[in-house]
PDB file of C-alpha atoms in Angstrom:
ATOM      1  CA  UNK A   1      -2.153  -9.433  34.188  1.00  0.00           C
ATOM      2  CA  UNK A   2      -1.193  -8.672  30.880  1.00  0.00           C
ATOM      3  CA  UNK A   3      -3.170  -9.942  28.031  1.00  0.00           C
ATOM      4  CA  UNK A   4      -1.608 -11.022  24.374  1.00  0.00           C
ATOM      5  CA  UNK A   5      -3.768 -10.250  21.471  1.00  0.00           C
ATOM      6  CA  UNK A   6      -5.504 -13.625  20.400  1.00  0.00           C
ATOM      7  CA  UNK A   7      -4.046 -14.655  17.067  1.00  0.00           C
ATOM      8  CA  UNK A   8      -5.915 -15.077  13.885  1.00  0.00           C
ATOM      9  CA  UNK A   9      -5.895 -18.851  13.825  1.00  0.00           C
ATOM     10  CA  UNK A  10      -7.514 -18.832  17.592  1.00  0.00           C
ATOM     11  CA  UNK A  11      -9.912 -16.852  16.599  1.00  0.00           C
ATOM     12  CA  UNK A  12     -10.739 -18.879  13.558  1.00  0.00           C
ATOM     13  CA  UNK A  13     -11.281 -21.861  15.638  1.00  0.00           C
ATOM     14  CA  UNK A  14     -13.370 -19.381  17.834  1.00  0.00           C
ATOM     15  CA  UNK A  15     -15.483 -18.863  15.203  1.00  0.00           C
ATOM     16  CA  UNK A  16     -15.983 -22.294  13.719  1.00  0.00           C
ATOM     17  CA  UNK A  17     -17.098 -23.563  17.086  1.00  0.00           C
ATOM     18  CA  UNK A  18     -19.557 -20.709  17.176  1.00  0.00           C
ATOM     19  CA  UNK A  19     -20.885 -20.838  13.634  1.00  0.00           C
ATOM     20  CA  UNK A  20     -21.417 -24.827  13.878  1.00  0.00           C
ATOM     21  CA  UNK A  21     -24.718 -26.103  14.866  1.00  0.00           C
ATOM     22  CA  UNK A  22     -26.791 -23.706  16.970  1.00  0.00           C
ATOM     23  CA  UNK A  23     -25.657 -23.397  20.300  1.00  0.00           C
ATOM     24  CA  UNK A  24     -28.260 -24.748  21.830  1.00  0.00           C
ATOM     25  CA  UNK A  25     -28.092 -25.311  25.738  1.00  0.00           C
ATOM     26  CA  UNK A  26     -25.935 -28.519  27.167  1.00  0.00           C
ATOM     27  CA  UNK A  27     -28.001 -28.875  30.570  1.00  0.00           C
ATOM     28  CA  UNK A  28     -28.605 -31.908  30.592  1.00  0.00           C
ATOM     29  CA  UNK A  29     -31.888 -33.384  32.981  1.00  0.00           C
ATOM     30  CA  UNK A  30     -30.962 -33.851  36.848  1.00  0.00           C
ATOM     31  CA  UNK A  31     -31.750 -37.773  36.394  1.00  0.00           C
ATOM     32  CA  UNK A  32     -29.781 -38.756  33.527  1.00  0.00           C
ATOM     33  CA  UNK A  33     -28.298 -41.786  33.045  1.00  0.00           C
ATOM     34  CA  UNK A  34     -24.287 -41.908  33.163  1.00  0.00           C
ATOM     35  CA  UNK A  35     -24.013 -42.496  29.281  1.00  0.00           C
ATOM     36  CA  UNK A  36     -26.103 -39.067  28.550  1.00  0.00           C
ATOM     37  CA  UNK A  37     -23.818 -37.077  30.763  1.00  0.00           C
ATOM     38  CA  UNK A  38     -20.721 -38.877  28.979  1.00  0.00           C
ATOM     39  CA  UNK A  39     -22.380 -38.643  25.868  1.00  0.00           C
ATOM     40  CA  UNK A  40     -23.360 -34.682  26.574  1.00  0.00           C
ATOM     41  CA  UNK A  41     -19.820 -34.170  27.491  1.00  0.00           C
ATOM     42  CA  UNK A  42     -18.612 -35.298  24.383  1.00  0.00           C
ATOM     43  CA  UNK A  43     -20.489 -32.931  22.222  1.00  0.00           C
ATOM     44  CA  UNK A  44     -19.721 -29.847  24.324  1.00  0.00           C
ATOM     45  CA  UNK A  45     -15.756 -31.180  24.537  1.00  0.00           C
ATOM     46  CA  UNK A  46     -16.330 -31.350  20.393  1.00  0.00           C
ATOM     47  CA  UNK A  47     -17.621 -27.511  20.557  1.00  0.00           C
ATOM     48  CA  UNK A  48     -15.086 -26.538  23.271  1.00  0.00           C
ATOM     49  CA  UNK A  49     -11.786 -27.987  22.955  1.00  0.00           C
ATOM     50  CA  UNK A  50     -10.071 -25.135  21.664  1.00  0.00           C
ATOM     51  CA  UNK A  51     -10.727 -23.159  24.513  1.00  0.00           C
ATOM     52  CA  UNK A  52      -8.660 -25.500  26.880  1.00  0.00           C
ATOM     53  CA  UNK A  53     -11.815 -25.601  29.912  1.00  0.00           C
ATOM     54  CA  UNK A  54     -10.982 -27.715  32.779  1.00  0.00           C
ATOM     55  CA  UNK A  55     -13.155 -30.393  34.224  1.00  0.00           C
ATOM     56  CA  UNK A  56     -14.791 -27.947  36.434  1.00  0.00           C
ATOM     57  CA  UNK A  57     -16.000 -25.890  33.354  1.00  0.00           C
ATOM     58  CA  UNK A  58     -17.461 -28.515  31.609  1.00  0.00           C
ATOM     59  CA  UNK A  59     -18.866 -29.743  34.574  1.00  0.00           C
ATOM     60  CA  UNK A  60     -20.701 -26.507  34.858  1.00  0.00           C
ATOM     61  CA  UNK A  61     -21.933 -25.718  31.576  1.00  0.00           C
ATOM     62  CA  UNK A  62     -23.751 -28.871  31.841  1.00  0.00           C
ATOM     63  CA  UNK A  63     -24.733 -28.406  35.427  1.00  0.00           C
ATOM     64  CA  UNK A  64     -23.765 -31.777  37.395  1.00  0.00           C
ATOM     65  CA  UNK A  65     -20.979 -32.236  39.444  1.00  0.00           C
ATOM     66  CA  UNK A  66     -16.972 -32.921  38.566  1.00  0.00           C
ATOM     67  CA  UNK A  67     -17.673 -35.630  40.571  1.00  0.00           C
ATOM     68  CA  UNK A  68     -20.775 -37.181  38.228  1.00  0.00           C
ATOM     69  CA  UNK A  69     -18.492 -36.137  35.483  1.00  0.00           C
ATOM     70  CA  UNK A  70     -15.904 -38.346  36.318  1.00  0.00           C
ATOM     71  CA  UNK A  71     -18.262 -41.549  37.144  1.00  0.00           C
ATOM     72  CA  UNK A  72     -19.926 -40.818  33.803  1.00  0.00           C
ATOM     73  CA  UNK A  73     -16.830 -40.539  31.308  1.00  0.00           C
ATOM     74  CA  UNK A  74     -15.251 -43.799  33.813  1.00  0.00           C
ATOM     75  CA  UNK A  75     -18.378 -45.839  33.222  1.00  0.00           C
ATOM     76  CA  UNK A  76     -19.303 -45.313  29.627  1.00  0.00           C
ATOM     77  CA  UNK A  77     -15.253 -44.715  28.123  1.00  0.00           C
ATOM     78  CA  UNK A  78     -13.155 -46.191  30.241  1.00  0.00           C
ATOM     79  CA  UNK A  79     -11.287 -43.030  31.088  1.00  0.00           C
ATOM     80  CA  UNK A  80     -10.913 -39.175  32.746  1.00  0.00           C
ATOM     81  CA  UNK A  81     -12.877 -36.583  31.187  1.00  0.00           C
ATOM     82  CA  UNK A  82      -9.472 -34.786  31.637  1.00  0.00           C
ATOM     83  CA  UNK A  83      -8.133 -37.598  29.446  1.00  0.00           C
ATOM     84  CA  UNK A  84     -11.054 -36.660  27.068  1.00  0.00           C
ATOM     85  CA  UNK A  85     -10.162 -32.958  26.767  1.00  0.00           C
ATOM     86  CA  UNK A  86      -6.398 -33.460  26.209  1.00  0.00           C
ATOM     87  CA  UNK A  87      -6.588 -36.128  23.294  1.00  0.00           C
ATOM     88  CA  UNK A  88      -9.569 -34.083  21.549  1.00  0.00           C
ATOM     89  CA  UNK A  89      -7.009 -31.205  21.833  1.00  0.00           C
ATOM     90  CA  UNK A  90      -3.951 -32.887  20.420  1.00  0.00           C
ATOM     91  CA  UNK A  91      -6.100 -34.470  17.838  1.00  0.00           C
ATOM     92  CA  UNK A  92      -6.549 -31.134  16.854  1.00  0.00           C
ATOM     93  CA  UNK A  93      -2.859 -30.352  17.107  1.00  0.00           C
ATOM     94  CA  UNK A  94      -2.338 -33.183  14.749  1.00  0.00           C
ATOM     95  CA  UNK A  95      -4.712 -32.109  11.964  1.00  0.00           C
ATOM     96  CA  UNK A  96      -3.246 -28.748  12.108  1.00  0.00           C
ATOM     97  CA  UNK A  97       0.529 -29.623  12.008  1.00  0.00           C
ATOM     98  CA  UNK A  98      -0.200 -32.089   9.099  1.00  0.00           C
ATOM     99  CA  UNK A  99      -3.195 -29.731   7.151  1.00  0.00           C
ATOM    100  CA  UNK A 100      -1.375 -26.637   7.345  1.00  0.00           C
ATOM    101  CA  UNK A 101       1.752 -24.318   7.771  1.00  0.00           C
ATOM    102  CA  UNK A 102       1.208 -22.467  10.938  1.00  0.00           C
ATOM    103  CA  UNK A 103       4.313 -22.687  13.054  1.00  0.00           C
ATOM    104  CA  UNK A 104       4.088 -24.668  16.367  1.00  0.00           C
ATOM    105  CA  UNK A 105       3.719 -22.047  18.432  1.00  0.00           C
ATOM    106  CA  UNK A 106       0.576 -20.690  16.547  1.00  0.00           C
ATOM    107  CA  UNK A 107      -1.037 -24.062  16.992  1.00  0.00           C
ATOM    108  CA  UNK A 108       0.114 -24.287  20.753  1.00  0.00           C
ATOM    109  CA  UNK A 109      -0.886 -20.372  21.130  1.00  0.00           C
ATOM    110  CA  UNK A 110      -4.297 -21.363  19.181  1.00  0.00           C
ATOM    111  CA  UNK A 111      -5.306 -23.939  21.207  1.00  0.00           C
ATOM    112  CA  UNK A 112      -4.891 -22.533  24.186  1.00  0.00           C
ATOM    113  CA  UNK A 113      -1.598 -24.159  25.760  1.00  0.00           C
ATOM    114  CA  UNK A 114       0.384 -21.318  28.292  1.00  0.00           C
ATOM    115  CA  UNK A 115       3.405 -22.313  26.271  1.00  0.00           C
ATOM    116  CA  UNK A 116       4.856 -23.911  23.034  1.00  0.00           C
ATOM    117  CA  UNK A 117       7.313 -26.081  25.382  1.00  0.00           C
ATOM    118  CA  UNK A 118       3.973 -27.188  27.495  1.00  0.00           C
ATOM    119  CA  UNK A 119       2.334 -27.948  24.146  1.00  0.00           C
ATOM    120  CA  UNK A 120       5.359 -29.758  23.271  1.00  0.00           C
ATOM    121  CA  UNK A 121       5.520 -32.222  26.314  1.00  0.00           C
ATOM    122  CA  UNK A 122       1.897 -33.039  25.851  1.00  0.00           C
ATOM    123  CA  UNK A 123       2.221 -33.604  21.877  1.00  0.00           C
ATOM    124  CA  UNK A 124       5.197 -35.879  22.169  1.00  0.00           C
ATOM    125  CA  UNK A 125       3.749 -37.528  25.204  1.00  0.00           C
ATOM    126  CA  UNK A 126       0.646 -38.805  23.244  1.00  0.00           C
ATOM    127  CA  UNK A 127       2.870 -38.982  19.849  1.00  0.00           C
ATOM    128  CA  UNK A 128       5.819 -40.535  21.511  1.00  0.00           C
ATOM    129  CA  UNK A 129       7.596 -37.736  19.088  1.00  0.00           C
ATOM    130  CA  UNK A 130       7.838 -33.449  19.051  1.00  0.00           C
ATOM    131  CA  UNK A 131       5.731 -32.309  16.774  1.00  0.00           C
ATOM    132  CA  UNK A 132       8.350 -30.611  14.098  1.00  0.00           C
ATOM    133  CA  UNK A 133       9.235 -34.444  13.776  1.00  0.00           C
ATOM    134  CA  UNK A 134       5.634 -35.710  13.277  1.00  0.00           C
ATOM    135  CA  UNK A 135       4.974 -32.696  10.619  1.00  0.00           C
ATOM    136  CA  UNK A 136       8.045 -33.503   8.703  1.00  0.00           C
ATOM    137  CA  UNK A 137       7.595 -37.194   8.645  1.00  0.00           C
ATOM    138  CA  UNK A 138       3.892 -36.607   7.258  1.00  0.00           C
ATOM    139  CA  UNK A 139       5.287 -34.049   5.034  1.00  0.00           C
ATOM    140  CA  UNK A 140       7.657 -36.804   3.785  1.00  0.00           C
ATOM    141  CA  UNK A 141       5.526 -39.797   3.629  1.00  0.00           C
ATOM    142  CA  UNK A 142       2.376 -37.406   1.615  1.00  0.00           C
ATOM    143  CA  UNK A 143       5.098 -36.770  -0.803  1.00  0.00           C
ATOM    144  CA  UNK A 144       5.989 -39.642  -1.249  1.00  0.00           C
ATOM    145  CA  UNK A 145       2.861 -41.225  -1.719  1.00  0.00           C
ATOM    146  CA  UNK A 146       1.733 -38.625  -3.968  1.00  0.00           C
ATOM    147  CA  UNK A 147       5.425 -39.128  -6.010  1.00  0.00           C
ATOM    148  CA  UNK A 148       4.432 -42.988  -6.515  1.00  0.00           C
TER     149      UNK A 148
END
C-alpha cells in the first residue's frame, strides 16, 4: 500500500500530544473500578485522538478488554467509548475550522479521517451542518461581534 506523506498540521498535532505531560504508562491495575478505566480512557482518548485508534487500541494500551471498555465508558458516561473517540475528534475539527485557515481537507487529512467526504458526513452528522458552513457562519458571527 502506498503511503501519503503526513502533512505538517498532522504532525503538529503529533507533536503536541507527545510534548504534553510525560507519557507516562496508561495500564491501569487488573481490579479497577469501572470509573478508573472510564476515567483512564479519557486521558489517553485526550492524548490520542488525533491518531483516530479504534476501541481495540485503546483497549490495549490500557490492557483490559473492549469488552470492560465498553461496561466502563456505559456505566460512568452514559455512552460508547466509540462515541467518546468520535466527538473528542470533531471537537477538534471544530476548534480547527473556527481557530484557523487550513482547508477541510487538511483538518480531515490531520486527524486522521480516510477521506474529506468521510470527515464530512461525520462533521455534519454531529453539527447537523458541513463544515465550510459552520466555518463561515463563525467567521460571520466573530466579525460581527468584534464590529459591535
Amino acid at each position: 500500500a502506498r503511503r501519503t506523506p503526513m502533512s505538517r498540521l498532522r504532525w503538529r498535532l503529533l507533536f503536541e500530544s507527545l510534548s504534553g505531560a510525560a507519557q507516562k504508562s496508561m495500564q491501569i491495575p487488573a481490579d479497577s473500578s469501572p470509573k478508573e478505566i472510564s476515567s483512564t480512557f479519557m486521558s489517553l482518548l485526550e492524548r490520542k485522538y488525533h491518531l483516530r485508534w479504534g476501541v481495540q487500541d485503546y483497549a490495549k494500551a490500557l490492557k483490559v478488554s473492549r469488552s470492560s471498555l465498553l461496561r466502563a465508558t456505559q456505566s460512568a458516561y452514559g455512552c460508547s467509548p466509540a462515541d467518546h473517540i468520535q466527538q473528542r475528534t470533531l471537537k477538534e475539527a471544530e476548534r480547527l475550522l473556527t481557530t484557523t485557515d487550513h482547508t477541510c481537507a487538511e483538518i480531515s487529512e490531520a486527524l486522521g479521517y480516510l477521506s474529506q467526504a468521510q470527515f464530512t458526513r461525520a462533521f455534519s452528522g454531529h453539527f447537523h451542518e458541513a463544515p465550510t458552513v459552520y466555518r463561515r457562519k463563525r467567521l460571520v458571527a466573530s466579525a460581527d461581534a468584534n464590529a459591535g
